[in-house]
Amino acid sequence: MTLRLPSSHLCWLLVLLITVVLVKPTLATDACQGIAAVVSNSSSVYYPGSLPYIGDVSHWASSSSQNATCSFEPGTAEDLGMALNIIAALRQPFAIKGGGHTTNPGFSSTTGVQISLSRFSDVVYDPEAQTATVGAGLTWDTVYTALEPHGVNVVGARGPGVGVAGLSLGGGYSYLTNQYGLTVDTIEAYELVMSNGTVKIVTKEDEDLFFGLRGGFNNFGIVTKFTLRTFPQTQVWGGFITYSPENVGLLNQATVNFAANTSDPKAALMITYDYFLSRTSLGPSALVFYNAPTPPAGIFDEFLGIPSLVTNVSTMSFPALIKLSMANATYGSRAIFDTISVLNYSVPFLNAVVNETVFWGSDSSLGAQFVSYVIEPFLPSLYNHSSIPSAFPPSRCDGFTPLKIYYSWANETSDSAMHTAIRESTRNLRQLSGTSEAPLYPNYAIYDTPLEMIYGANLPRLRSLQHCVDPENIMGLTGGFKF
Ligand SMILES: Cc1cc2nc3c(=O)[nH]c(=O)nc-3n(C[C@H](O)[C@H](O)[C@H](O)COP(=O)(O)OP(=O)(O)OC[C@H]3O[C@@H](n4cnc5c(N)ncnc54)[C@H](O)[C@@H]3O)c2cc1C
Ligand SMILES: *[C@@H]1O[C@H](CO)[C@@H](O)[C@H](O)[C@H]1NC(C)=O
Ligand SMILES: *[C@@H]1O[C@H](CO)[C@@H](O)[C@H](O)[C@H]1NC(C)=O
Ligand SMILES: *[C@@H]1O[C@H](CO)[C@@H](O)[C@H](O)[C@H]1NC(C)=O
Ligand SMILES: *[C@@H]1O[C@H](CO)[C@@H](O)[C@H](O)[C@H]1NC(C)=O
Ligand SMILES: *[C@@H]1O[C@H](CO)[C@@H](O)[C@H](O)[C@H]1NC(C)=O
Ligand SMILES: *[C@@H]1O[C@H](CO)[C@@H](O)[C@H](O)[C@H]1NC(C)=O
Ligand SMILES: *[C@@H]1O[C@H](CO)[C@@H](O)[C@H](O)[C@H]1NC(C)=O
Ligand SMILES: *[C@@H]1O[C@H](CO)[C@@H](O)[C@H](O)[C@H]1NC(C)=O
Ligand SMILES: *[C@@H]1O[C@H](CO)[C@@H](O)[C@H](O)[C@H]1NC(C)=O
Ligand SMILES: *[C@@H]1O[C@H](CO)[C@@H](O)[C@H](O)[C@H]1NC(C)=O
C-alpha cells in the first residue's frame, strides 16, 4: 500500500514552505498549522488549554511530560504521513506517544509537535488466522479485555495502562513469555508510516525492516497497527502475596529454589522489594501466576507457606489479574527506571538487592518517595520461541532476565540526584550479578545507556538500515534511543 499525496496538499505545502523559509524563522507553530490545514477530518490538532491536549501530553511519570506547542491526533495512517512530511520539511522537533509509560524524559514528549496515537484504537480478531490486529494507541489491558470473549489472548504487559506500542517496539516481557516468547516474537505484521510519509505493511518477507522493528522503537518510522498472534486463554490462577520484612530471607530462598527448579512454562513469578520513605520499612511481595484455573500441586507452596501480611491469590480472568497490579500507586510522580540483566539468582545476590532497596529507600536526604527493585525470573528457554533475528535481544543464546530498578519522587529539583543514585545502585548490582556482559532491556534502561549495551553486535546493521530507510534522519527529530 503506497500513499499518494493529493496535489492540492502538495501545493499547500509548497506555499507554506516558501512563506516560512523566506519570511520568518520556522517555528513549531508553523508545523501545527500546516498539519491542521492538510489532514482529513479524521484527524485533529489541539493547543494548550484544551482537554484533548492535556491528555495527549500527559505521561505515567510526570517527569516524562513536556508542554508541546500543539498535539496532533492522526485518525488515519495517510494523515500521519502528511504530518510527517510537514514536520520533515520544517525540521521541527516532535514526539510519538503510545501509552506514555516510558520513564525516560523526552522519549515520547517534546516542546514541538506531540503526536498521540490514541485514535488507533481498534482490536480486530481474526479467528481463522489466529491473530489480532490492534491499534498503536491502545493499552494492553484494553486489548486483553476485548479478546477475552473470544477465549484468546496476546503476549503483552503485566500491568494496566502500559502501551501496546512502546512495549512491542522494545521487546515485551509478559506472564506468557515462558510459553510463547517476548511480544516481538509474536508479531506477524506492522503497519508502518515511514519517515517520507509512505505507509507500508511490514512482514517477515521484508527481512531488514522486520528485524529492525523487533526492538528498534521509532528509528524506522511510526507504527500505527500491530498484528499479533493469539493464543487460547482460560481463567488463570494468581495474585499478590505481601510479607513483613522479617520474612524476606525465606522469600529469597523460595525465589532461588523456584528459579532453580521450576521448568513449567505456564508458571511465572515476580518478586518486588519496595521501600516507601513514608512507611520507613521494606515491603517484600510476590506476584504468582499460573496459566490455568488451578496450578499443579507444589509449584508455589513455598511462597504460600511463608507467613504473609496479605494473600490475595485466586482463580480469575486474565484481565482481572492484570488489574491487581499496584503499579498505578505512583501515577503522576516523577520517576526513572534502570536495569541490569541476570542469568541466575543466588541468596547472597537477592540479599544484596534487598540491601540496595533499604539503603536508597531509607536515605531521607535523597528523598525518594518510593524505590522498588523487581526480580523477574524466566525460564532459560525464554528466547527460544523465535528463529528470526530481532534488534532486541541481540543474542538468544543465554536466557538472561531483566531486573527492574524504579525510583519515584515529587520534586523536579531532585531529578539529577535521583538519576545519579539509580545509576550508582545499578552499578553496584551489575558488579554483583556476575553477568555484566548480558544485553540490557531497552524498555527499562535509563535514557543515556550506551546503545552497545542494549543492541550489542546488531548495532552496525541497525545503523545502516536507519541510514537506508531514513537518509535525512527525520526520525532524529524525535526522542528515544537513536541509531
Ligand atoms: C507501570 C509499568 C508497568 C510495566 N510493565 C511492563 C511489563 O510487564 N513488561 C515489559 O516488557 N515492560 C513493562 N513496562 C515497560 C514498558 O514496556 C515501557 O515503559 C514501554 O515503553 C511503554 O510503552 P508506551 O507505549 O506506554 O510508552 P511511550 O512512552 O508512549 O513510548 C515509549 C517509546 O516508544 C516510542 N513509540 C511509542 N509509540 C510508537 C509508535 N507507534 N511507533 C514508533 N515508536 C513509538 C516512543 O516514541 C518512545 O520512544 C512497564 C512500565 C510501567 C511504567
Ligand atoms: C469528513 O469528510 C468526509 C469526506 O471528505 C465526509 O463524507 C464526512 O461527512 C466528513 N465527516 C465529518 C464528521 O465532517
Ligand atoms: C506546562 O504548562 C502548565 C500550565 O501553564 C504548567 O503548570 C506546567 O508546569 C508546565 N509543565 C511543564 C513540564 O513545563
Ligand atoms: C492511574 O491513575 C490515574 C490518576 O488517578 C488515572 O487517570 C488512570 O486512569 C489510572 N490508570 C489505570 C491503568 O488505572
Ligand atoms: C530446589 O533448588 C534448590 C537450590 O536452590 C535445592 O536446594 C532444592 O533442594 C531444590 N528442590 C526443591 C523442591 O526446592
Ligand atoms: C484482593 O484484591 C481485591 C481487589 O483489589 C480486593 O477487593 C480484596 O479485598 C483483596 N483481598 C484481600 C484478602 O486482600
Ligand atoms: C551465577 O552462577 C555463577 C556460576 O555458578 C556464579 O559464579 C555467580 O555468582 C552466580 N550469580 C548469581 C547472581 O548468583
Ligand atoms: C549495602 O549497600 C550499600 C550501598 O551500596 C553498601 O555501601 C553497603 O556496603 C551494603 N551493605 C551490605 C551489608 O552489603
Ligand atoms: C536456546 O537457544 C540457544 C540458541 O539457539 C541455545 O544455545 C540454547 O541452548 C537454548 N536454550 C535452551 C534452554 O533451550
Ligand atoms: C522543590 O524544591 C525546591 C528547592 O528545594 C523548593 O524551593 C520547592 O518549594 C519544592 N517544590 C515543591 C513542590 O515541593
Ligand atoms: C519512501 O521510502 C521508501 C523506502 O525507502 C520507498 O520505497 C518509497 O518509494 C518512498 N516514498 C516516497 C513518496 O518517496
XYZ file of C-alpha atoms and ligand atoms in Angstrom:
676
model
C 0.000 0.000 0.000
C 1.505 3.353 -1.008
C 0.372 6.852 -0.183
C -0.020 9.437 -2.892
C -0.100 12.982 -1.603
C -3.060 14.755 -3.272
C -1.668 17.535 -5.460
C -3.694 20.242 -3.692
C -1.885 19.322 -0.494
C 1.463 19.443 -2.229
C 0.704 22.963 -3.448
C -0.274 23.976 0.026
C 2.939 22.538 1.393
C 4.961 24.491 -1.153
C 3.250 27.769 -0.254
C 3.812 27.063 3.401
C 7.473 26.307 2.827
C 8.117 29.426 0.790
C 6.324 31.559 3.364
C 8.169 30.263 6.365
C 11.582 29.922 4.797
C 11.634 33.363 3.214
C 9.575 35.426 5.592
C 10.286 34.342 9.154
C 12.124 31.769 11.209
C 10.390 28.395 11.249
C 8.511 27.591 14.402
C 6.719 24.536 15.699
C 3.522 26.600 15.400
C 4.014 26.621 11.630
C 4.165 22.841 11.671
C 0.995 22.688 13.811
C -0.887 24.996 11.452
C 0.451 23.213 8.399
C -0.688 19.845 9.725
C -4.134 21.174 10.646
C -4.507 22.539 7.119
C -3.699 19.335 5.202
C -5.178 16.484 7.239
C -8.627 14.958 6.760
C -11.489 15.384 9.186
C -10.471 12.082 10.859
C -7.557 13.886 12.495
C -7.217 16.905 14.802
C -4.651 19.385 16.083
C -5.078 20.702 19.637
C -3.488 23.578 21.551
C -2.650 24.197 25.243
C -5.721 24.713 27.358
C -7.906 22.172 25.529
C -8.840 18.896 27.205
C -7.555 16.590 24.425
C -4.206 18.420 24.520
C -3.854 17.728 28.249
C -4.454 14.005 27.668
C -2.097 13.931 24.683
C 0.902 15.401 26.535
C 0.389 13.529 29.821
C 2.506 10.530 30.827
C 2.532 7.905 33.583
C 5.617 9.668 35.017
C 5.172 13.445 35.165
C 8.914 13.809 34.510
C 8.242 12.332 31.058
C 5.793 15.126 30.117
C 6.562 18.438 28.394
C 4.327 21.227 27.181
C 4.226 20.730 23.435
C 3.383 23.579 21.074
C 0.397 21.543 19.914
C -0.768 17.966 19.924
C -1.776 16.026 16.852
C -4.161 13.065 16.882
C -3.968 11.371 13.486
C -7.056 9.371 12.571
C -5.514 7.658 9.542
C -2.038 6.477 8.591
C -2.216 8.698 5.491
C -2.831 11.823 7.601
C 0.082 10.830 9.819
C 2.241 10.505 6.686
C 1.304 14.022 5.565
C 2.062 15.378 9.028
C 5.497 13.739 8.907
C 6.116 15.381 5.528
C 5.433 18.798 7.037
C 7.497 18.120 10.157
C 10.350 16.935 7.917
C 10.147 19.936 5.610
C 10.238 22.359 8.551
C 12.638 20.210 10.602
C 10.700 20.700 13.820
C 11.034 18.529 16.928
C 8.210 16.065 17.534
C 7.287 13.177 19.811
C 5.374 9.927 19.368
C 3.275 8.653 22.241
C 1.625 5.250 22.514
C 0.673 4.540 26.130
C 3.035 7.198 27.532
C 4.648 4.821 30.046
C 8.312 5.489 29.329
C 10.186 6.938 32.303
C 12.920 8.322 30.073
C 12.455 12.113 29.766
C 11.898 13.295 26.200
C 11.424 9.800 24.733
C 7.741 10.388 23.967
C 7.412 14.110 24.786
C 8.565 17.350 23.135
C 8.217 21.118 23.101
C 7.344 20.783 19.394
C 4.575 18.608 17.934
C 3.229 15.907 20.263
C 1.801 13.074 18.193
C -0.650 10.917 20.140
C -1.778 7.673 18.535
C -4.927 7.421 20.681
C -7.247 7.260 17.640
C -5.640 3.993 16.518
C -7.785 2.052 18.927
C -9.366 -0.878 17.070
C -8.958 -4.521 18.063
C -9.776 -6.821 15.140
C -9.653 -10.529 15.929
C -9.223 -12.952 13.028
C -10.186 -16.416 14.315
C -9.055 -18.131 11.138
C -5.553 -16.653 11.101
C -5.406 -16.733 14.931
C -4.233 -13.131 15.006
C -5.443 -9.819 16.375
C -4.686 -6.539 14.638
C -4.531 -3.835 17.284
C -4.113 -0.060 17.114
C -0.891 1.541 18.339
C -2.798 3.847 20.693
C -4.189 1.029 22.821
C -3.077 -0.159 26.227
C -2.646 -3.871 26.859
C -5.448 -4.185 29.421
C -7.945 -2.917 26.831
C -6.705 -5.462 24.292
C -6.935 -8.347 26.795
C -10.488 -7.316 27.706
C -11.525 -7.090 24.048
C -10.143 -10.574 23.288
C -11.485 -12.271 26.427
C -14.973 -13.042 24.970
C -13.219 -14.927 22.142
C -11.294 -17.098 24.614
C -7.937 -15.900 23.293
C -5.138 -13.615 24.414
C -1.935 -11.926 23.273
C 1.529 -11.630 24.844
C 1.842 -8.195 26.493
C 2.323 -6.168 29.676
C 1.726 -7.371 33.224
C 0.191 -4.117 34.499
C -2.687 -1.859 33.434
C -2.133 1.302 31.389
C 1.051 0.192 29.599
C 1.035 0.994 25.871
C 0.936 -1.677 23.195
C 3.294 0.401 21.034
C 6.313 1.127 23.208
C 6.349 -2.304 24.849
C 6.029 -4.085 21.470
C 8.706 -1.972 19.817
C 11.216 -2.628 22.610
C 10.784 -6.345 23.356
C 7.976 -7.146 25.776
C 8.161 -9.400 28.845
C 4.818 -10.961 29.774
C 3.268 -13.529 32.108
C 3.049 -15.659 28.943
C 6.697 -15.230 27.878
C 7.847 -18.622 29.186
C 5.241 -20.224 26.914
C 5.329 -18.045 23.810
C 8.369 -15.737 23.964
C 8.694 -11.965 24.023
C 5.982 -9.787 22.491
C 8.281 -9.166 19.491
C 8.302 -12.922 18.879
C 4.512 -12.912 18.424
C 4.212 -10.023 15.950
C 3.263 -11.040 12.402
C 2.938 -7.608 10.787
C 3.340 -3.885 11.365
C 1.537 -1.023 9.632
C 4.389 1.487 9.426
C 4.333 5.142 8.394
C 7.841 5.689 7.087
C 9.688 8.972 7.572
C 8.907 10.023 3.978
C 5.187 9.546 4.639
C 4.776 6.251 2.793
C 2.531 3.716 4.513
C 3.884 0.179 4.392
C 2.833 -3.184 5.782
C 5.982 -4.837 7.117
C 6.070 -8.637 7.499
C 8.908 -11.140 7.792
C 9.215 -11.052 3.982
C 10.710 -7.579 4.447
C 13.681 -9.001 6.326
C 15.571 -5.848 7.274
C 12.699 -3.670 8.458
C 11.078 -6.591 10.264
C 14.357 -7.213 12.085
C 14.695 -3.511 12.936
C 11.149 -3.055 14.226
C 11.624 -6.003 16.581
C 13.282 -3.875 19.268
C 14.201 -0.682 17.378
C 11.375 1.644 18.598
C 10.792 4.753 16.446
C 14.034 4.682 14.425
C 12.325 3.447 11.264
C 9.046 5.349 11.362
C 5.766 5.316 13.275
C 3.796 2.118 13.699
C 0.018 2.549 13.545
C -1.084 -1.104 13.875
C 0.371 -4.383 15.081
C -0.814 -7.836 14.015
C -0.208 -10.174 16.946
C -0.546 -13.942 17.202
C -3.327 -15.009 19.555
C -3.312 -17.968 21.944
C -6.147 -19.805 23.726
C -6.810 -18.274 27.145
C -8.679 -19.840 30.061
C -9.093 -18.389 33.529
C -5.807 -18.069 35.373
C -4.637 -18.535 38.929
C -2.560 -15.929 40.697
C -2.256 -12.696 42.609
C -0.243 -10.900 45.237
C 1.292 -12.077 48.477
C 2.837 -9.421 50.712
C 5.244 -10.235 53.520
C 6.657 -8.495 56.543
C 10.359 -7.553 56.323
C 11.394 -10.262 58.836
C 10.426 -12.925 56.316
C 12.445 -11.600 53.405
C 15.101 -14.297 53.990
C 12.517 -17.048 53.492
C 11.198 -15.253 50.423
C 14.682 -15.037 48.919
C 15.318 -18.744 49.463
C 11.931 -19.619 47.932
C 12.760 -17.432 44.924
C 16.133 -19.086 44.372
C 14.520 -22.513 44.627
C 11.770 -21.533 42.198
C 14.288 -20.187 39.671
C 16.434 -23.317 40.004
C 13.695 -25.953 39.979
C 10.605 -24.790 38.103
C 10.514 -25.778 34.459
C 6.738 -25.470 33.881
C 6.328 -22.716 31.247
C 2.822 -21.881 32.495
C 4.264 -20.639 35.801
C 5.532 -17.089 36.234
C 6.864 -15.137 39.200
C 7.711 -11.530 40.005
C 9.333 -10.568 43.302
C 9.197 -6.926 44.324
C 11.140 -5.252 47.121
C 9.562 -1.853 47.833
C 10.576 0.873 50.214
C 8.248 3.810 50.884
C 10.099 6.562 52.742
C 6.832 7.485 54.498
C 6.431 3.956 55.909
C 10.125 3.561 56.794
C 10.172 -0.133 56.092
C 10.878 -2.715 53.459
C 7.811 -4.181 51.720
C 8.579 -7.506 50.024
C 5.937 -9.125 47.827
C 5.474 -11.947 45.352
C 3.249 -11.961 42.308
C 2.475 -15.572 41.477
C 0.895 -16.610 38.174
C -0.194 -19.871 36.619
C -1.790 -20.038 33.180
C -4.660 -22.382 34.139
C -7.529 -22.140 36.651
C -5.517 -24.186 39.199
C -1.751 -24.719 39.435
C -0.326 -28.220 39.826
C 0.463 -29.045 43.458
C 3.813 -27.868 44.738
C 4.978 -25.110 42.420
C 4.108 -22.167 44.668
C 3.912 -23.956 48.033
C 6.984 -22.272 49.454
C 5.616 -18.776 48.710
C 2.207 -19.684 50.142
C 3.824 -21.243 53.216
C 5.764 -18.167 54.353
C 3.725 -16.171 56.909
C 2.176 -13.331 54.932
C 0.508 -9.998 55.618
C -1.954 -10.297 52.721
C -2.519 -13.235 50.411
C -4.677 -12.152 47.544
C -4.443 -15.176 45.279
C -7.326 -16.842 43.465
C -8.716 -18.036 40.140
C -9.832 -15.174 37.915
C -9.875 -13.888 34.353
C -6.606 -12.720 32.797
C -7.750 -9.057 32.617
C -8.773 -9.212 36.305
C -5.287 -10.378 37.250
C -3.718 -7.506 35.303
C -5.857 -5.003 37.237
C -4.407 -6.290 40.540
C -1.075 -4.636 39.727
C -0.107 -1.913 42.193
C 1.957 -0.013 39.619
C -0.534 2.852 39.412
C 0.152 3.803 43.041
C 2.795 6.300 41.939
C 0.943 7.589 38.832
C 1.870 11.213 38.131
C 5.027 11.259 40.281
C 8.423 11.856 38.775
C 10.084 8.518 38.031
C 13.033 6.752 36.422
C 13.821 3.112 35.633
C 17.170 1.444 35.158
C 18.081 -2.204 34.796
C 20.601 -4.975 34.932
C 20.333 -8.394 33.333
C 20.718 -11.521 35.439
C 21.426 -15.132 34.468
C 20.987 -16.928 37.786
C 19.734 -15.978 41.219
C 21.522 -16.815 44.458
C 20.509 -15.958 48.020
C 23.548 -13.662 48.538
C 22.643 -11.781 45.364
C 19.000 -11.323 46.435
C 20.203 -10.204 49.871
C 22.289 -7.563 48.111
C 19.201 -6.407 46.179
C 17.328 -6.089 49.485
C 20.247 -4.132 50.934
C 20.168 -1.717 47.971
C 16.401 -1.271 48.416
C 16.759 -0.357 52.080
C 19.923 1.702 51.568
C 18.465 4.058 48.939
C 14.847 3.912 50.088
C 15.653 4.973 53.645
C 18.106 7.746 52.702
C 15.972 10.695 53.760
C 18.498 13.207 52.415
C 17.986 11.705 48.952
C 14.234 11.923 49.428
C 12.882 9.272 47.067
C 9.185 8.780 47.869
C 9.473 5.192 46.796
C 12.110 2.790 45.480
C 11.363 -0.598 44.007
C 13.525 -3.490 42.783
C 11.739 -6.147 40.738
C 13.107 -9.661 40.144
C 11.665 -11.336 37.062
C 12.939 -14.907 36.785
C 12.096 -16.541 33.448
C 12.995 -19.971 32.067
C 16.421 -20.253 30.359
C 14.494 -21.054 27.150
C 12.624 -17.709 27.078
C 14.362 -16.539 23.882
C 13.894 -19.836 22.049
C 10.398 -19.121 20.722
C 11.583 -17.417 17.541
C 14.161 -18.321 14.957
C 14.037 -14.956 13.184
C 16.662 -12.425 14.283
C 15.472 -9.316 16.138
C 17.054 -5.976 17.038
C 16.440 -6.969 20.676
C 17.633 -9.263 22.114
C 20.869 -9.176 20.125
C 21.691 -12.705 21.255
C 19.335 -15.537 22.119
C 21.978 -17.938 23.465
C 21.778 -17.051 27.149
C 18.477 -16.813 28.993
C 19.275 -13.535 30.769
C 16.366 -11.952 32.664
C 15.677 -8.278 33.390
C 15.882 -6.833 36.893
C 13.967 -3.554 37.051
C 15.030 -0.728 39.354
C 12.472 2.028 39.787
C 12.666 5.267 41.822
C 9.930 7.837 42.201
C 9.930 11.289 43.830
C 7.953 14.528 43.949
C 10.151 17.500 43.173
C 11.818 18.371 39.873
C 14.785 19.777 41.808
C 15.632 16.172 42.821
C 15.808 14.810 39.256
C 19.561 14.769 38.897
C 20.191 13.387 42.415
C 17.736 10.560 41.700
C 19.329 9.771 38.349
C 22.761 9.700 40.000
C 21.516 7.426 42.797
C 19.821 4.929 40.488
C 22.955 4.740 38.332
C 25.083 4.023 41.395
C 22.741 1.322 42.643
C 22.583 -0.202 39.173
C 26.393 -0.247 39.027
C 26.607 -1.940 42.446
C 24.220 -4.693 41.433
C 25.756 -5.165 37.999
C 29.088 -5.915 39.669
C 27.470 -8.465 41.976
C 25.386 -10.159 39.286
C 28.445 -11.554 37.523
C 26.683 -11.011 34.168
C 27.811 -7.521 33.205
C 28.005 -8.537 29.536
C 24.320 -9.520 29.128
C 22.226 -7.150 26.967
C 20.035 -4.611 28.769
C 16.278 -4.384 28.178
C 15.633 -1.066 26.376
C 12.194 -0.582 27.959
C 13.859 -0.456 31.398
C 17.269 1.050 30.563
C 17.976 4.676 31.557
C 17.967 7.214 28.705
C 21.718 7.537 28.084
C 22.571 3.834 28.224
C 25.190 3.185 25.512
C 23.421 1.520 22.577
C 26.083 -1.222 22.527
C 24.832 -2.397 25.914
C 21.319 -2.878 24.502
C 21.776 -3.914 20.876
C 25.267 -5.427 21.026
C 26.507 -6.806 17.725
C 23.255 -5.770 15.984
C 24.189 -2.110 16.130
C 26.050 -1.815 12.777
C 23.144 -3.468 10.920
C 20.617 -1.229 12.671
C 22.640 1.883 11.870
C 22.961 1.079 8.184
C 19.262 0.202 7.971
C 18.400 3.547 9.550
C 20.571 5.416 7.001
C 18.944 3.472 4.220
C 15.260 4.000 5.122
C 15.613 7.496 6.589
C 18.570 9.154 4.835
C 17.564 12.629 6.031
C 17.335 11.395 9.627
C 13.839 12.733 10.120
C 13.264 10.284 12.948
C 16.248 12.006 14.607
C 13.842 14.899 15.310
C 12.077 12.727 17.887
C 13.369 11.321 21.203
C 14.412 7.810 22.151
C 17.411 5.509 21.709
C 18.785 6.706 18.330
C 20.812 4.574 15.941
C 3.681 0.518 35.334
C 4.558 -0.083 34.274
C 4.474 -1.455 34.014
C 5.276 -2.027 33.020
N 5.180 -3.370 32.780
C 5.939 -3.933 31.814
C 5.848 -5.334 31.534
O 5.084 -6.076 32.138
N 6.640 -5.832 30.562
C 7.513 -5.055 29.853
O 8.195 -5.574 28.977
N 7.616 -3.733 30.092
C 6.855 -3.159 31.057
N 6.968 -1.815 31.305
C 7.907 -1.002 30.492
C 7.228 -0.623 29.175
O 7.479 -1.649 28.234
C 7.772 0.702 28.609
O 7.510 1.734 29.505
C 7.157 0.995 27.241
O 7.972 1.896 26.540
C 5.772 1.550 27.369
O 5.170 1.736 26.115
P 4.214 3.011 25.905
O 3.620 2.898 24.559
O 3.301 3.088 27.085
O 5.304 4.085 26.011
P 5.502 5.582 25.299
O 6.092 6.443 26.359
O 4.291 6.054 24.618
O 6.610 5.217 24.204
C 7.865 4.641 24.513
C 8.808 4.779 23.322
O 8.263 4.135 22.186
C 8.116 5.049 21.103
N 6.837 4.802 20.453
C 5.629 4.773 21.058
N 4.680 4.505 20.173
C 5.295 4.361 18.975
C 4.831 4.059 17.666
N 3.548 3.831 17.437
N 5.718 3.990 16.651
C 7.032 4.203 16.894
N 7.525 4.483 18.113
C 6.671 4.555 19.147
C 8.108 6.419 21.754
O 8.486 7.418 20.836
C 9.056 6.229 22.910
O 10.382 6.379 22.478
C 6.174 -1.213 32.285
C 6.242 0.155 32.549
C 5.455 0.726 33.534
C 5.549 2.196 33.798
C -15.456 14.001 6.694
O -15.148 14.100 5.328
C -15.845 13.168 4.503
C -15.359 13.266 3.064
O -14.208 14.018 2.941
C -17.338 13.429 4.598
O -18.024 12.455 3.834
C -17.762 13.309 6.037
O -19.121 13.665 6.170
C -16.941 14.236 6.928
N -17.287 13.949 8.315
C -17.457 14.897 9.199
C -17.798 14.441 10.586
O -17.345 16.062 8.951
C 3.027 23.134 31.389
O 2.174 24.242 31.473
C 1.388 24.259 32.656
C 0.376 25.404 32.534
O 0.981 26.555 32.087
C 2.314 24.398 33.851
O 1.562 24.379 35.043
C 3.264 23.202 33.857
O 4.192 23.336 34.901
C 4.010 23.087 32.541
N 4.712 21.810 32.522
C 5.968 21.669 32.126
C 6.521 20.289 32.160
O 6.641 22.611 31.729
C -3.941 5.611 37.079
O -4.278 6.738 37.870
C -4.648 7.888 37.115
C -4.846 9.053 38.066
O -5.616 8.661 39.155
C -5.869 7.584 36.265
O -6.214 8.698 35.483
C -5.566 6.394 35.368
O -6.710 6.034 34.634
C -5.091 5.209 36.188
N -4.656 4.166 35.274
C -5.005 2.896 35.435
C -4.500 1.978 34.410
O -5.679 2.500 36.376
C 15.366 -26.507 44.559
O 16.590 -25.853 44.358
C 17.420 -25.710 45.482
C 18.650 -24.953 45.052
O 18.347 -23.606 45.029
C 17.698 -27.039 46.103
O 18.476 -26.894 47.257
C 16.374 -27.710 46.447
O 16.579 -28.958 47.037
C 15.532 -27.846 45.200
N 14.272 -28.528 45.424
C 13.162 -28.012 45.959
C 11.968 -28.932 45.989
O 13.084 -26.881 46.362
C -7.860 -8.777 46.896
O -7.961 -7.758 45.930
C -9.271 -7.339 45.683
C -9.228 -6.401 44.520
O -8.306 -5.387 44.729
C -9.829 -6.710 46.934
O -11.160 -6.317 46.708
C -9.782 -7.730 48.047
O -10.165 -7.127 49.244
C -8.395 -8.291 48.214
N -8.416 -9.375 49.155
C -7.573 -9.443 50.160
C -7.696 -10.659 51.002
O -6.766 -8.574 50.387
C 25.689 -17.436 38.788
O 26.427 -18.615 38.684
C 27.814 -18.421 38.582
C 28.470 -19.751 38.325
O 27.844 -20.751 39.073
C 28.322 -17.756 39.855
O 29.704 -17.517 39.761
C 27.595 -16.437 40.019
O 27.966 -15.829 41.239
C 26.091 -16.637 40.011
N 25.448 -15.335 40.000
C 24.479 -15.018 40.825
C 23.876 -13.678 40.646
O 24.076 -15.755 41.693
C 24.545 -2.106 51.334
O 24.592 -1.223 50.211
C 25.418 -0.105 50.407
C 25.273 0.758 49.158
O 25.581 0.061 48.002
C 26.853 -0.541 50.648
O 27.637 0.600 50.909
C 26.879 -1.496 51.839
O 28.182 -1.992 51.992
C 25.924 -2.630 51.638
N 25.867 -3.447 52.821
C 25.932 -4.758 52.777
C 25.842 -5.472 54.073
O 26.107 -5.366 51.735
C 18.102 -21.640 23.324
O 18.654 -21.425 22.034
C 20.060 -21.128 22.055
C 20.488 -20.709 20.676
O 19.884 -21.484 19.709
C 20.809 -22.334 22.583
O 22.181 -22.050 22.646
C 20.298 -22.631 23.984
O 20.886 -23.804 24.458
C 18.791 -22.807 24.020
N 18.381 -22.832 25.410
C 17.503 -23.697 25.892
C 17.265 -23.640 27.364
O 16.906 -24.476 25.212
C 11.068 21.773 45.362
O 12.322 22.002 45.936
C 12.685 23.391 45.934
C 14.137 23.516 46.384
O 14.386 22.687 47.485
C 11.715 24.169 46.827
O 12.034 25.545 46.797
C 10.298 23.934 46.298
O 9.372 24.533 47.170
C 9.982 22.469 46.173
N 8.698 22.301 45.489
C 7.755 21.500 45.936
C 6.513 21.424 45.101
O 7.866 20.838 46.946
C 9.698 6.261 0.834
O 10.755 5.368 1.094
C 10.501 4.039 0.695
C 11.664 3.162 1.151
O 12.866 3.816 1.172
C 10.301 3.991 -0.816
O 10.004 2.672 -1.210
C 9.153 4.906 -1.193
O 9.007 4.954 -2.577
C 9.399 6.312 -0.663
N 8.206 7.116 -0.889
C 8.238 8.301 -1.453
C 6.917 9.002 -1.585
O 9.268 8.821 -1.837
